[in-house]
Amino acid sequence: MKRQRVDVTNNWGAAIGYSRAVRAGNTIVVSGTSASGPNGILHPGDAERQTIEVLDRIGAALRQLDASIEDVVETRIFLRDMKDWEAVGRAHGAVFGDIRPATTMVQAGALIDDGLLVEIAATAILAS
């Protein structure tokens, strides 16, 4: 089975050895994605804006693999602190309200950087 991938454009991708997304057949798995930028964390202290950034990045990775956000069947949401669940849920709902993928939201505690409030991974399946 041919695999396609979207590379991670930050230092963590090469250091850890992972891809932003991998497509194998009709399945695409998007790695945990956060709102980090080349100069640090984007939207510090704002879980909703970080979530919007993350979901935009997930959508962009899917488009590079000839898919879209509508193909997502599952998201996994990791929060630094569960107090942010409503803000993150609002942003998630704005994108996935009609799509309604299976979703898990958990408090993960520490993420890779103290400024990150949310990280989201996703799985998409394309029609055969």
PDB file of C-alpha atoms in Angstrom:
ATOM      1  CA  MET A   1       0.000   0.000   0.000  1.00  0.00           C
ATOM      2  CA  LYS A   2       1.406   3.369  -1.013  1.00  0.00           C
ATOM      3  CA  ARG A   3       1.861   5.892   1.785  1.00  0.00           C
ATOM      4  CA  GLN A   4       1.786   9.663   1.406  1.00  0.00           C
ATOM      5  CA  ARG A   5       2.714  12.096   4.113  1.00  0.00           C
ATOM      6  CA  VAL A   6       2.683  15.741   5.063  1.00  0.00           C
ATOM      7  CA  ASP A   7       5.898  16.746   6.762  1.00  0.00           C
ATOM      8  CA  VAL A   8       6.028  18.763   9.954  1.00  0.00           C
ATOM      9  CA  THR A   9       7.593  22.158   9.325  1.00  0.00           C
ATOM     10  CA  ASN A  10       8.903  22.790  12.841  1.00  0.00           C
ATOM     11  CA  ASN A  11      11.996  21.479  14.608  1.00  0.00           C
ATOM     12  CA  TRP A  12      10.000  18.882  16.543  1.00  0.00           C
ATOM     13  CA  GLY A  13       9.141  16.918  13.375  1.00  0.00           C
ATOM     14  CA  ALA A  14      12.741  16.145  12.534  1.00  0.00           C
ATOM     15  CA  ALA A  15      13.870  15.755  16.144  1.00  0.00           C
ATOM     16  CA  ILE A  16      11.078  13.336  17.060  1.00  0.00           C
ATOM     17  CA  GLY A  17      10.743  11.741  13.623  1.00  0.00           C
ATOM     18  CA  TYR A  18       7.065  12.137  12.781  1.00  0.00           C
ATOM     19  CA  SER A  19       4.787  13.504  10.073  1.00  0.00           C
ATOM     20  CA  ARG A  20       1.908  15.980  10.376  1.00  0.00           C
ATOM     21  CA  ALA A  21      -0.307  13.464   8.577  1.00  0.00           C
ATOM     22  CA  VAL A  22       0.018  10.095   6.882  1.00  0.00           C
ATOM     23  CA  ARG A  23      -2.311   8.632   4.261  1.00  0.00           C
ATOM     24  CA  ALA A  24      -2.361   4.872   3.733  1.00  0.00           C
ATOM     25  CA  GLY A  25      -5.038   3.803   1.272  1.00  0.00           C
ATOM     26  CA  ASN A  26      -8.251   5.611   2.160  1.00  0.00           C
ATOM     27  CA  THR A  27      -7.254   6.352   5.776  1.00  0.00           C
ATOM     28  CA  ILE A  28      -5.514   9.523   6.931  1.00  0.00           C
ATOM     29  CA  VAL A  29      -4.159   9.933  10.442  1.00  0.00           C
ATOM     30  CA  VAL A  30      -3.241  13.457  11.540  1.00  0.00           C
ATOM     31  CA  SER A  31      -0.748  13.705  14.391  1.00  0.00           C
ATOM     32  CA  GLY A  32      -1.411  15.706  17.504  1.00  0.00           C
ATOM     33  CA  THR A  33      -1.413  19.304  16.303  1.00  0.00           C
ATOM     34  CA  SER A  34      -0.877  22.422  18.376  1.00  0.00           C
ATOM     35  CA  ALA A  35      -0.731  26.185  17.931  1.00  0.00           C
ATOM     36  CA  SER A  36       3.025  26.581  17.966  1.00  0.00           C
ATOM     37  CA  GLY A  37       4.786  28.917  15.587  1.00  0.00           C
ATOM     38  CA  PRO A  38       8.399  29.570  14.619  1.00  0.00           C
ATOM     39  CA  ASN A  39       8.594  32.311  17.253  1.00  0.00           C
ATOM     40  CA  GLY A  40       6.721  30.505  20.019  1.00  0.00           C
ATOM     41  CA  ILE A  41       3.146  29.799  20.976  1.00  0.00           C
ATOM     42  CA  LEU A  42       0.351  31.442  18.983  1.00  0.00           C
ATOM     43  CA  HIS A  43      -2.533  33.014  20.913  1.00  0.00           C
ATOM     44  CA  PRO A  44      -1.065  32.557  24.409  1.00  0.00           C
ATOM     45  CA  GLY A  45      -3.715  32.090  27.071  1.00  0.00           C
ATOM     46  CA  ASP A  46      -6.578  31.755  24.558  1.00  0.00           C
ATOM     47  CA  ALA A  47      -7.731  28.137  24.235  1.00  0.00           C
ATOM     48  CA  GLU A  48     -10.459  28.949  21.696  1.00  0.00           C
ATOM     49  CA  ARG A  49      -8.110  30.765  19.305  1.00  0.00           C
ATOM     50  CA  GLN A  50      -5.493  28.024  19.708  1.00  0.00           C
ATOM     51  CA  THR A  51      -8.158  25.466  18.780  1.00  0.00           C
ATOM     52  CA  ILE A  52      -9.157  27.437  15.684  1.00  0.00           C
ATOM     53  CA  GLU A  53      -5.488  27.523  14.635  1.00  0.00           C
ATOM     54  CA  VAL A  54      -5.123  23.788  15.242  1.00  0.00           C
ATOM     55  CA  LEU A  55      -8.229  22.897  13.245  1.00  0.00           C
ATOM     56  CA  ASP A  56      -7.075  25.142  10.380  1.00  0.00           C
ATOM     57  CA  ARG A  57      -3.764  23.239  10.346  1.00  0.00           C
ATOM     58  CA  ILE A  58      -5.522  19.876  10.393  1.00  0.00           C
ATOM     59  CA  GLY A  59      -7.710  21.001   7.468  1.00  0.00           C
ATOM     60  CA  ALA A  60      -4.637  22.148   5.537  1.00  0.00           C
ATOM     61  CA  ALA A  61      -2.878  18.811   6.084  1.00  0.00           C
ATOM     62  CA  LEU A  62      -5.970  16.936   4.898  1.00  0.00           C
ATOM     63  CA  ARG A  63      -6.186  19.065   1.748  1.00  0.00           C
ATOM     64  CA  GLN A  64      -2.560  18.203   0.930  1.00  0.00           C
ATOM     65  CA  LEU A  65      -3.643  14.551   0.931  1.00  0.00           C
ATOM     66  CA  ASP A  66      -6.738  15.144  -1.249  1.00  0.00           C
ATOM     67  CA  ALA A  67      -9.166  15.075   1.669  1.00  0.00           C
ATOM     68  CA  SER A  68     -11.119  17.615   3.671  1.00  0.00           C
ATOM     69  CA  ILE A  69     -12.381  18.280   7.163  1.00  0.00           C
ATOM     70  CA  GLU A  70     -15.664  16.624   6.097  1.00  0.00           C
ATOM     71  CA  ASP A  71     -13.795  13.286   5.878  1.00  0.00           C
ATOM     72  CA  VAL A  72     -12.858  13.333   9.571  1.00  0.00           C
ATOM     73  CA  VAL A  73     -14.417  10.465  11.521  1.00  0.00           C
ATOM     74  CA  GLU A  74     -12.607  10.944  14.842  1.00  0.00           C
ATOM     75  CA  THR A  75     -10.853  13.663  16.812  1.00  0.00           C
ATOM     76  CA  ARG A  76      -8.848  13.282  20.002  1.00  0.00           C
ATOM     77  CA  ILE A  77      -8.563  16.458  22.065  1.00  0.00           C
ATOM     78  CA  PHE A  78      -5.905  16.847  24.742  1.00  0.00           C
ATOM     79  CA  LEU A  79      -6.245  19.767  27.143  1.00  0.00           C
ATOM     80  CA  ARG A  80      -3.651  21.203  29.456  1.00  0.00           C
ATOM     81  CA  ASP A  81      -6.486  22.022  31.864  1.00  0.00           C
ATOM     82  CA  MET A  82     -10.097  20.818  31.719  1.00  0.00           C
ATOM     83  CA  LYS A  83     -11.277  24.346  32.603  1.00  0.00           C
ATOM     84  CA  ASP A  84     -10.795  25.157  28.891  1.00  0.00           C
ATOM     85  CA  TRP A  85     -13.248  22.507  27.674  1.00  0.00           C
ATOM     86  CA  GLU A  86     -16.045  24.946  26.803  1.00  0.00           C
ATOM     87  CA  ALA A  87     -13.826  27.291  24.769  1.00  0.00           C
ATOM     88  CA  VAL A  88     -12.241  24.370  22.933  1.00  0.00           C
ATOM     89  CA  GLY A  89     -15.641  22.728  22.451  1.00  0.00           C
ATOM     90  CA  ARG A  90     -17.076  25.925  20.940  1.00  0.00           C
ATOM     91  CA  ALA A  91     -14.321  26.081  18.328  1.00  0.00           C
ATOM     92  CA  HIS A  92     -14.556  22.342  17.627  1.00  0.00           C
ATOM     93  CA  GLY A  93     -18.325  22.599  17.270  1.00  0.00           C
ATOM     94  CA  ALA A  94     -18.053  25.520  14.858  1.00  0.00           C
ATOM     95  CA  VAL A  95     -16.004  23.315  12.507  1.00  0.00           C
ATOM     96  CA  PHE A  96     -17.555  19.909  13.128  1.00  0.00           C
ATOM     97  CA  GLY A  97     -21.160  20.765  14.084  1.00  0.00           C
ATOM     98  CA  ASP A  98     -22.701  19.068  11.035  1.00  0.00           C
ATOM     99  CA  ILE A  99     -19.939  16.472  10.573  1.00  0.00           C
ATOM    100  CA  ARG A 100     -20.041  15.177  14.163  1.00  0.00           C
ATOM    101  CA  PRO A 101     -17.006  12.881  14.293  1.00  0.00           C
ATOM    102  CA  ALA A 102     -16.470  10.579  17.254  1.00  0.00           C
ATOM    103  CA  THR A 103     -14.553  12.690  19.756  1.00  0.00           C
ATOM    104  CA  THR A 104     -12.625  12.233  22.961  1.00  0.00           C
ATOM    105  CA  MET A 105     -11.611  15.167  25.161  1.00  0.00           C
ATOM    106  CA  VAL A 106      -9.273  14.560  28.077  1.00  0.00           C
ATOM    107  CA  GLN A 107      -7.121  16.615  30.402  1.00  0.00           C
ATOM    108  CA  ALA A 108      -3.599  15.597  29.498  1.00  0.00           C
ATOM    109  CA  GLY A 109      -1.880  18.011  31.846  1.00  0.00           C
ATOM    110  CA  ALA A 110       1.494  19.143  30.573  1.00  0.00           C
ATOM    111  CA  LEU A 111       1.852  19.406  26.813  1.00  0.00           C
ATOM    112  CA  ILE A 112       5.189  19.795  24.995  1.00  0.00           C
ATOM    113  CA  ASP A 113       5.288  23.519  25.833  1.00  0.00           C
ATOM    114  CA  ASP A 114       3.757  25.250  28.861  1.00  0.00           C
ATOM    115  CA  GLY A 115       2.015  27.803  26.613  1.00  0.00           C
ATOM    116  CA  LEU A 116       0.061  25.199  24.683  1.00  0.00           C
ATOM    117  CA  LEU A 117      -3.480  24.782  25.972  1.00  0.00           C
ATOM    118  CA  VAL A 118      -4.807  22.249  23.457  1.00  0.00           C
ATOM    119  CA  GLU A 119      -3.553  19.583  21.076  1.00  0.00           C
ATOM    120  CA  ILE A 120      -5.805  17.734  18.642  1.00  0.00           C
ATOM    121  CA  ALA A 121      -5.262  14.576  16.569  1.00  0.00           C
ATOM    122  CA  ALA A 122      -7.670  13.361  13.896  1.00  0.00           C
ATOM    123  CA  THR A 123      -8.493  10.410  11.684  1.00  0.00           C
ATOM    124  CA  ALA A 124     -10.171  10.776   8.287  1.00  0.00           C
ATOM    125  CA  ILE A 125     -11.500   8.051   6.029  1.00  0.00           C
ATOM    126  CA  LEU A 126     -12.145   8.661   2.344  1.00  0.00           C
ATOM    127  CA  ALA A 127     -14.917   6.982   0.415  1.00  0.00           C
ATOM    128  CA  SER A 128     -13.544   4.092  -1.637  1.00  0.00           C
TER     129      SER A 128
END
